[in-house]
């Protein structure tokens, strides 16, 4: 029995921890091949300053 996994609709802003709906994505950023959604330009610039702080390993 195979079960298809739905893509996650709710994701978390790695900078501020807010939950974000992918369908209403605000800012999407790609880092090391993964995409991250951010709620606002402040979080975006914060992420861009220190991405490694927010993505973990
Ligand atoms: Zn945010």
PDB file of N, CA, C and O and ligand atoms in Angstrom:
ATOM      1  N   UNK A   1       0.823  -1.207   0.000  1.00  0.00           N
ATOM      2  CA  UNK A   1       0.000   0.000   0.000  1.00  0.00           C
ATOM      3  C   UNK A   1       0.853   1.251   0.000  1.00  0.00           C
ATOM      4  O   UNK A   1       1.592   1.480   0.929  1.00  0.00           O
ATOM      5  N   UNK A   2       0.714   1.977  -1.065  1.00  0.00           N
ATOM      6  CA  UNK A   2       1.486   3.212  -1.093  1.00  0.00           C
ATOM      7  C   UNK A   2       0.590   4.378  -0.734  1.00  0.00           C
ATOM      8  O   UNK A   2      -0.555   4.452  -1.176  1.00  0.00           O
ATOM      9  N   UNK A   3       1.147   5.228   0.033  1.00  0.00           N
ATOM     10  CA  UNK A   3       0.412   6.426   0.401  1.00  0.00           C
ATOM     11  C   UNK A   3       1.197   7.632  -0.095  1.00  0.00           C
ATOM     12  O   UNK A   3       2.385   7.762   0.198  1.00  0.00           O
ATOM     13  N   UNK A   4       0.543   8.430  -0.864  1.00  0.00           N
ATOM     14  CA  UNK A   4       1.240   9.618  -1.353  1.00  0.00           C
ATOM     15  C   UNK A   4       1.306  10.651  -0.244  1.00  0.00           C
ATOM     16  O   UNK A   4       0.318  10.901   0.429  1.00  0.00           O
ATOM     17  N   UNK A   5       2.461  11.206  -0.099  1.00  0.00           N
ATOM     18  CA  UNK A   5       2.560  12.263   0.898  1.00  0.00           C
ATOM     19  C   UNK A   5       2.260  13.597   0.235  1.00  0.00           C
ATOM     20  O   UNK A   5       2.836  13.933  -0.793  1.00  0.00           O
ATOM     21  N   UNK A   6       1.333  14.272   0.830  1.00  0.00           N
ATOM     22  CA  UNK A   6       0.984  15.593   0.316  1.00  0.00           C
ATOM     23  C   UNK A   6       2.111  16.563   0.641  1.00  0.00           C
ATOM     24  O   UNK A   6       2.717  16.466   1.696  1.00  0.00           O
ATOM     25  N   UNK A   7       2.358  17.486  -0.252  1.00  0.00           N
ATOM     26  CA  UNK A   7       3.339  18.513   0.114  1.00  0.00           C
ATOM     27  C   UNK A   7       2.802  19.337   1.284  1.00  0.00           C
ATOM     28  O   UNK A   7       1.608  19.599   1.348  1.00  0.00           O
ATOM     29  N   UNK A   8       3.672  19.649   2.163  1.00  0.00           N
ATOM     30  CA  UNK A   8       3.247  20.412   3.344  1.00  0.00           C
ATOM     31  C   UNK A   8       2.780  21.795   2.950  1.00  0.00           C
ATOM     32  O   UNK A   8       3.460  22.497   2.219  1.00  0.00           O
ATOM     33  N   UNK A   9       1.636  22.154   3.445  1.00  0.00           N
ATOM     34  CA  UNK A   9       1.106  23.469   3.113  1.00  0.00           C
ATOM     35  C   UNK A   9       1.591  24.503   4.120  1.00  0.00           C
ATOM     36  O   UNK A   9       1.928  25.619   3.765  1.00  0.00           O
ATOM     37  N   UNK A  10       1.633  24.054   5.360  1.00  0.00           N
ATOM     38  CA  UNK A  10       2.094  24.978   6.387  1.00  0.00           C
ATOM     39  C   UNK A  10       3.576  24.750   6.644  1.00  0.00           C
ATOM     40  O   UNK A  10       4.025  23.638   6.867  1.00  0.00           O
ATOM     41  N   UNK A  11       4.307  25.810   6.566  1.00  0.00           N
ATOM     42  CA  UNK A  11       5.729  25.740   6.843  1.00  0.00           C
ATOM     43  C   UNK A  11       6.069  26.837   7.843  1.00  0.00           C
ATOM     44  O   UNK A  11       5.247  27.682   8.143  1.00  0.00           O
ATOM     45  N   UNK A  12       7.261  26.778   8.356  1.00  0.00           N
ATOM     46  CA  UNK A  12       7.626  27.734   9.389  1.00  0.00           C
ATOM     47  C   UNK A  12       8.690  28.700   8.891  1.00  0.00           C
ATOM     48  O   UNK A  12       9.649  28.294   8.251  1.00  0.00           O
ATOM     49  N   UNK A  13       8.484  29.927   9.179  1.00  0.00           N
ATOM     50  CA  UNK A  13       9.500  30.940   8.927  1.00  0.00           C
ATOM     51  C   UNK A  13      10.676  30.639   9.850  1.00  0.00           C
ATOM     52  O   UNK A  13      10.528  30.657  11.070  1.00  0.00           O
ATOM     53  N   UNK A  14      11.851  30.323   9.286  1.00  0.00           N
ATOM     54  CA  UNK A  14      12.969  29.928  10.146  1.00  0.00           C
ATOM     55  C   UNK A  14      13.509  31.080  11.004  1.00  0.00           C
ATOM     56  O   UNK A  14      14.159  30.844  12.013  1.00  0.00           O
ATOM     57  N   UNK A  15      13.235  32.290  10.610  1.00  0.00           N
ATOM     58  CA  UNK A  15      13.779  33.432  11.350  1.00  0.00           C
ATOM     59  C   UNK A  15      12.933  33.763  12.577  1.00  0.00           C
ATOM     60  O   UNK A  15      13.423  33.801  13.696  1.00  0.00           O
ATOM     61  N   UNK A  16      11.638  33.959  12.382  1.00  0.00           N
ATOM     62  CA  UNK A  16      10.799  34.387  13.496  1.00  0.00           C
ATOM     63  C   UNK A  16       9.918  33.273  14.053  1.00  0.00           C
ATOM     64  O   UNK A  16       9.297  33.442  15.090  1.00  0.00           O
ATOM     65  N   UNK A  17       9.855  32.131  13.338  1.00  0.00           N
ATOM     66  CA  UNK A  17       9.084  31.005  13.846  1.00  0.00           C
ATOM     67  C   UNK A  17       7.599  31.044  13.551  1.00  0.00           C
ATOM     68  O   UNK A  17       6.848  30.197  14.015  1.00  0.00           O
ATOM     69  N   UNK A  18       7.179  32.019  12.783  1.00  0.00           N
ATOM     70  CA  UNK A  18       5.764  32.115  12.408  1.00  0.00           C
ATOM     71  C   UNK A  18       5.398  31.023  11.424  1.00  0.00           C
ATOM     72  O   UNK A  18       6.217  30.622  10.607  1.00  0.00           O
ATOM     73  N   UNK A  19       4.147  30.581  11.480  1.00  0.00           N
ATOM     74  CA  UNK A  19       3.691  29.604  10.508  1.00  0.00           C
ATOM     75  C   UNK A  19       3.195  30.317   9.271  1.00  0.00           C
ATOM     76  O   UNK A  19       2.513  31.334   9.355  1.00  0.00           O
ATOM     77  N   UNK A  20       3.581  29.759   8.121  1.00  0.00           N
ATOM     78  CA  UNK A  20       3.247  30.388   6.851  1.00  0.00           C
ATOM     79  C   UNK A  20       2.569  29.378   5.955  1.00  0.00           C
ATOM     80  O   UNK A  20       3.005  28.244   5.863  1.00  0.00           O
ATOM     81  N   UNK A  21       1.515  29.802   5.305  1.00  0.00           N
ATOM     82  CA  UNK A  21       0.833  28.973   4.326  1.00  0.00           C
ATOM     83  C   UNK A  21       1.539  29.141   2.978  1.00  0.00           C
ATOM     84  O   UNK A  21       1.659  30.244   2.469  1.00  0.00           O
ATOM     85  N   UNK A  22       2.000  28.019   2.435  1.00  0.00           N
ATOM     86  CA  UNK A  22       2.720  28.059   1.158  1.00  0.00           C
ATOM     87  C   UNK A  22       1.921  28.694   0.040  1.00  0.00           C
ATOM     88  O   UNK A  22       2.479  29.281  -0.880  1.00  0.00           O
ATOM     89  N   UNK A  23       0.605  28.490   0.089  1.00  0.00           N
ATOM     90  CA  UNK A  23      -0.229  29.028  -0.980  1.00  0.00           C
ATOM     91  C   UNK A  23      -0.339  30.549  -0.912  1.00  0.00           C
ATOM     92  O   UNK A  23      -0.767  31.185  -1.862  1.00  0.00           O
ATOM     93  N   UNK A  24       0.019  31.064   0.231  1.00  0.00           N
ATOM     94  CA  UNK A  24       0.001  32.521   0.365  1.00  0.00           C
ATOM     95  C   UNK A  24       1.407  32.995   0.693  1.00  0.00           C
ATOM     96  O   UNK A  24       1.605  33.869   1.531  1.00  0.00           O
ATOM     97  N   UNK A  25       2.366  32.361   0.067  1.00  0.00           N
ATOM     98  CA  UNK A  25       3.756  32.636   0.387  1.00  0.00           C
ATOM     99  C   UNK A  25       4.093  34.103   0.190  1.00  0.00           C
ATOM    100  O   UNK A  25       3.657  34.741  -0.757  1.00  0.00           O
ATOM    101  N   UNK A  26       4.856  34.590   1.085  1.00  0.00           N
ATOM    102  CA  UNK A  26       5.239  35.977   1.055  1.00  0.00           C
ATOM    103  C   UNK A  26       6.563  36.111   0.313  1.00  0.00           C
ATOM    104  O   UNK A  26       6.613  36.576  -0.802  1.00  0.00           O
ATOM    105  N   UNK A  27       7.608  35.603   0.930  1.00  0.00           N
ATOM    106  CA  UNK A  27       8.925  35.684   0.327  1.00  0.00           C
ATOM    107  C   UNK A  27       9.531  34.292   0.316  1.00  0.00           C
ATOM    108  O   UNK A  27       9.567  33.631   1.344  1.00  0.00           O
ATOM    109  N   UNK A  28       9.961  33.868  -0.840  1.00  0.00           N
ATOM    110  CA  UNK A  28      10.620  32.566  -0.930  1.00  0.00           C
ATOM    111  C   UNK A  28      12.091  32.790  -1.254  1.00  0.00           C
ATOM    112  O   UNK A  28      12.447  33.645  -2.056  1.00  0.00           O
ATOM    113  N   UNK A  29      12.906  32.016  -0.591  1.00  0.00           N
ATOM    114  CA  UNK A  29      14.341  32.175  -0.745  1.00  0.00           C
ATOM    115  C   UNK A  29      14.920  30.792  -0.949  1.00  0.00           C
ATOM    116  O   UNK A  29      14.441  29.825  -0.356  1.00  0.00           O
ATOM    117  N   UNK A  30      15.907  30.672  -1.807  1.00  0.00           N
ATOM    118  CA  UNK A  30      16.536  29.364  -1.979  1.00  0.00           C
ATOM    119  C   UNK A  30      17.916  29.391  -1.362  1.00  0.00           C
ATOM    120  O   UNK A  30      18.692  30.328  -1.569  1.00  0.00           O
ATOM    121  N   UNK A  31      18.172  28.371  -0.581  1.00  0.00           N
ATOM    122  CA  UNK A  31      19.484  28.268   0.055  1.00  0.00           C
ATOM    123  C   UNK A  31      19.908  26.819   0.046  1.00  0.00           C
ATOM    124  O   UNK A  31      19.192  25.954   0.531  1.00  0.00           O
ATOM    125  N   UNK A  32      21.052  26.554  -0.557  1.00  0.00           N
ATOM    126  CA  UNK A  32      21.579  25.199  -0.683  1.00  0.00           C
ATOM    127  C   UNK A  32      20.547  24.213  -1.226  1.00  0.00           C
ATOM    128  O   UNK A  32      20.376  23.114  -0.713  1.00  0.00           O
ATOM    129  N   UNK A  33      19.828  24.662  -2.239  1.00  0.00           N
ATOM    130  CA  UNK A  33      18.899  23.767  -2.915  1.00  0.00           C
ATOM    131  C   UNK A  33      17.555  23.567  -2.234  1.00  0.00           C
ATOM    132  O   UNK A  33      16.709  22.859  -2.750  1.00  0.00           O
ATOM    133  N   UNK A  34      17.363  24.188  -1.084  1.00  0.00           N
ATOM    134  CA  UNK A  34      16.071  24.079  -0.418  1.00  0.00           C
ATOM    135  C   UNK A  34      15.414  25.446  -0.406  1.00  0.00           C
ATOM    136  O   UNK A  34      16.096  26.467  -0.402  1.00  0.00           O
ATOM    137  N   UNK A  35      14.088  25.414  -0.402  1.00  0.00           N
ATOM    138  CA  UNK A  35      13.430  26.707  -0.364  1.00  0.00           C
ATOM    139  C   UNK A  35      12.863  26.983   1.022  1.00  0.00           C
ATOM    140  O   UNK A  35      12.387  26.090   1.715  1.00  0.00           O
ATOM    141  N   UNK A  36      12.945  28.211   1.397  1.00  0.00           N
ATOM    142  CA  UNK A  36      12.462  28.664   2.694  1.00  0.00           C
ATOM    143  C   UNK A  36      11.505  29.812   2.458  1.00  0.00           C
ATOM    144  O   UNK A  36      11.732  30.630   1.570  1.00  0.00           O
ATOM    145  N   UNK A  37      10.465  29.831   3.255  1.00  0.00           N
ATOM    146  CA  UNK A  37       9.505  30.919   3.113  1.00  0.00           C
ATOM    147  C   UNK A  37       9.640  31.855   4.302  1.00  0.00           C
ATOM    148  O   UNK A  37       9.799  31.429   5.444  1.00  0.00           O
ATOM    149  N   UNK A  38       9.583  33.094   3.999  1.00  0.00           N
ATOM    150  CA  UNK A  38       9.741  34.112   5.025  1.00  0.00           C
ATOM    151  C   UNK A  38       8.553  35.065   4.991  1.00  0.00           C
ATOM    152  O   UNK A  38       7.969  35.305   3.937  1.00  0.00           O
ATOM    153  N   UNK A  39       8.216  35.569   6.173  1.00  0.00           N
ATOM    154  CA  UNK A  39       6.978  36.332   6.278  1.00  0.00           C
ATOM    155  C   UNK A  39       7.122  37.792   5.873  1.00  0.00           C
ATOM    156  O   UNK A  39       6.143  38.430   5.536  1.00  0.00           O
ATOM    157  N   UNK A  40       8.324  38.307   5.949  1.00  0.00           N
ATOM    158  CA  UNK A  40       8.465  39.732   5.679  1.00  0.00           C
ATOM    159  C   UNK A  40       9.896  40.064   5.256  1.00  0.00           C
ATOM    160  O   UNK A  40      10.808  39.264   5.457  1.00  0.00           O
ATOM    161  N   UNK A  41      10.077  41.248   4.663  1.00  0.00           N
ATOM    162  CA  UNK A  41      11.417  41.637   4.202  1.00  0.00           C
ATOM    163  C   UNK A  41      12.474  41.672   5.307  1.00  0.00           C
ATOM    164  O   UNK A  41      13.644  41.425   5.047  1.00  0.00           O
ATOM    165  N   UNK A  42      12.056  41.955   6.538  1.00  0.00           N
ATOM    166  CA  UNK A  42      13.022  41.958   7.638  1.00  0.00           C
ATOM    167  C   UNK A  42      13.592  40.571   7.866  1.00  0.00           C
ATOM    168  O   UNK A  42      14.787  40.397   8.050  1.00  0.00           O
ATOM    169  N   UNK A  43      12.685  39.582   7.862  1.00  0.00           N
ATOM    170  CA  UNK A  43      13.135  38.203   8.027  1.00  0.00           C
ATOM    171  C   UNK A  43      14.022  37.792   6.858  1.00  0.00           C
ATOM    172  O   UNK A  43      14.987  37.069   7.034  1.00  0.00           O
ATOM    173  N   UNK A  44      13.696  38.284   5.686  1.00  0.00           N
ATOM    174  CA  UNK A  44      14.498  37.939   4.518  1.00  0.00           C
ATOM    175  C   UNK A  44      15.928  38.463   4.650  1.00  0.00           C
ATOM    176  O   UNK A  44      16.887  37.734   4.440  1.00  0.00           O
ATOM    177  N   UNK A  45      16.064  39.714   5.047  1.00  0.00           N
ATOM    178  CA  UNK A  45      17.417  40.255   5.144  1.00  0.00           C
ATOM    179  C   UNK A  45      18.174  39.624   6.304  1.00  0.00           C
ATOM    180  O   UNK A  45      19.378  39.401   6.232  1.00  0.00           O
ATOM    181  N   UNK A  46      17.440  39.290   7.370  1.00  0.00           N
ATOM    182  CA  UNK A  46      18.046  38.589   8.493  1.00  0.00           C
ATOM    183  C   UNK A  46      18.556  37.212   8.052  1.00  0.00           C
ATOM    184  O   UNK A  46      19.671  36.804   8.376  1.00  0.00           O
ATOM    185  N   UNK A  47      17.732  36.524   7.286  1.00  0.00           N
ATOM    186  CA  UNK A  47      18.108  35.208   6.782  1.00  0.00           C
ATOM    187  C   UNK A  47      19.328  35.310   5.870  1.00  0.00           C
ATOM    188  O   UNK A  47      20.256  34.507   5.949  1.00  0.00           O
ATOM    189  N   UNK A  48      19.329  36.303   5.013  1.00  0.00           N
ATOM    190  CA  UNK A  48      20.431  36.450   4.067  1.00  0.00           C
ATOM    191  C   UNK A  48      21.745  36.809   4.759  1.00  0.00           C
ATOM    192  O   UNK A  48      22.812  36.485   4.279  1.00  0.00           O
ATOM    193  N   UNK A  49      21.631  37.468   5.895  1.00  0.00           N
ATOM    194  CA  UNK A  49      22.844  37.815   6.641  1.00  0.00           C
ATOM    195  C   UNK A  49      23.500  36.583   7.224  1.00  0.00           C
ATOM    196  O   UNK A  49      24.702  36.427   7.186  1.00  0.00           O
ATOM    197  N   UNK A  50      22.672  35.733   7.836  1.00  0.00           N
ATOM    198  CA  UNK A  50      23.222  34.552   8.503  1.00  0.00           C
ATOM    199  C   UNK A  50      22.374  33.321   8.232  1.00  0.00           C
ATOM    200  O   UNK A  50      21.755  32.788   9.152  1.00  0.00           O
ATOM    201  N   UNK A  51      22.341  32.872   6.986  1.00  0.00           N
ATOM    202  CA  UNK A  51      21.476  31.713   6.671  1.00  0.00           C
ATOM    203  C   UNK A  51      21.831  30.476   7.499  1.00  0.00           C
ATOM    204  O   UNK A  51      20.943  29.753   7.928  1.00  0.00           O
ATOM    205  N   UNK A  52      23.104  30.271   7.738  1.00  0.00           N
ATOM    206  CA  UNK A  52      23.510  29.046   8.473  1.00  0.00           C
ATOM    207  C   UNK A  52      22.983  29.024   9.881  1.00  0.00           C
ATOM    208  O   UNK A  52      22.775  27.958  10.468  1.00  0.00           O
ATOM    209  N   UNK A  53      22.691  30.183  10.428  1.00  0.00           N
ATOM    210  CA  UNK A  53      22.123  30.245  11.769  1.00  0.00           C
ATOM    211  C   UNK A  53      20.690  29.704  11.779  1.00  0.00           C
ATOM    212  O   UNK A  53      20.225  29.145  12.765  1.00  0.00           O
ATOM    213  N   UNK A  54      20.003  29.876  10.673  1.00  0.00           N
ATOM    214  CA  UNK A  54      18.580  29.548  10.644  1.00  0.00           C
ATOM    215  C   UNK A  54      18.260  28.187  10.046  1.00  0.00           C
ATOM    216  O   UNK A  54      17.217  27.623  10.344  1.00  0.00           O
ATOM    217  N   UNK A  55      19.134  27.672   9.203  1.00  0.00           N
ATOM    218  CA  UNK A  55      18.802  26.380   8.587  1.00  0.00           C
ATOM    219  C   UNK A  55      19.334  25.200   9.404  1.00  0.00           C
ATOM    220  O   UNK A  55      18.926  24.080   9.202  1.00  0.00           O
ATOM    221  N   UNK A  56      20.215  25.445  10.325  1.00  0.00           N
ATOM    222  CA  UNK A  56      20.787  24.342  11.087  1.00  0.00           C
ATOM    223  C   UNK A  56      21.667  23.486  10.201  1.00  0.00           C
ATOM    224  O   UNK A  56      22.074  23.936   9.127  1.00  0.00           O
ATOM    225  N   UNK A  57      21.935  22.268  10.578  1.00  0.00           N
ATOM    226  CA  UNK A  57      22.745  21.395   9.711  1.00  0.00           C
ATOM    227  C   UNK A  57      21.885  20.405   8.987  1.00  0.00           C
ATOM    228  O   UNK A  57      21.657  19.366   9.427  1.00  0.00           O
TER     229      UNK A  57
HETATM  230 ZN1  LIG B   1       9.266  36.126   9.873  1.00  0.00          ZN
END
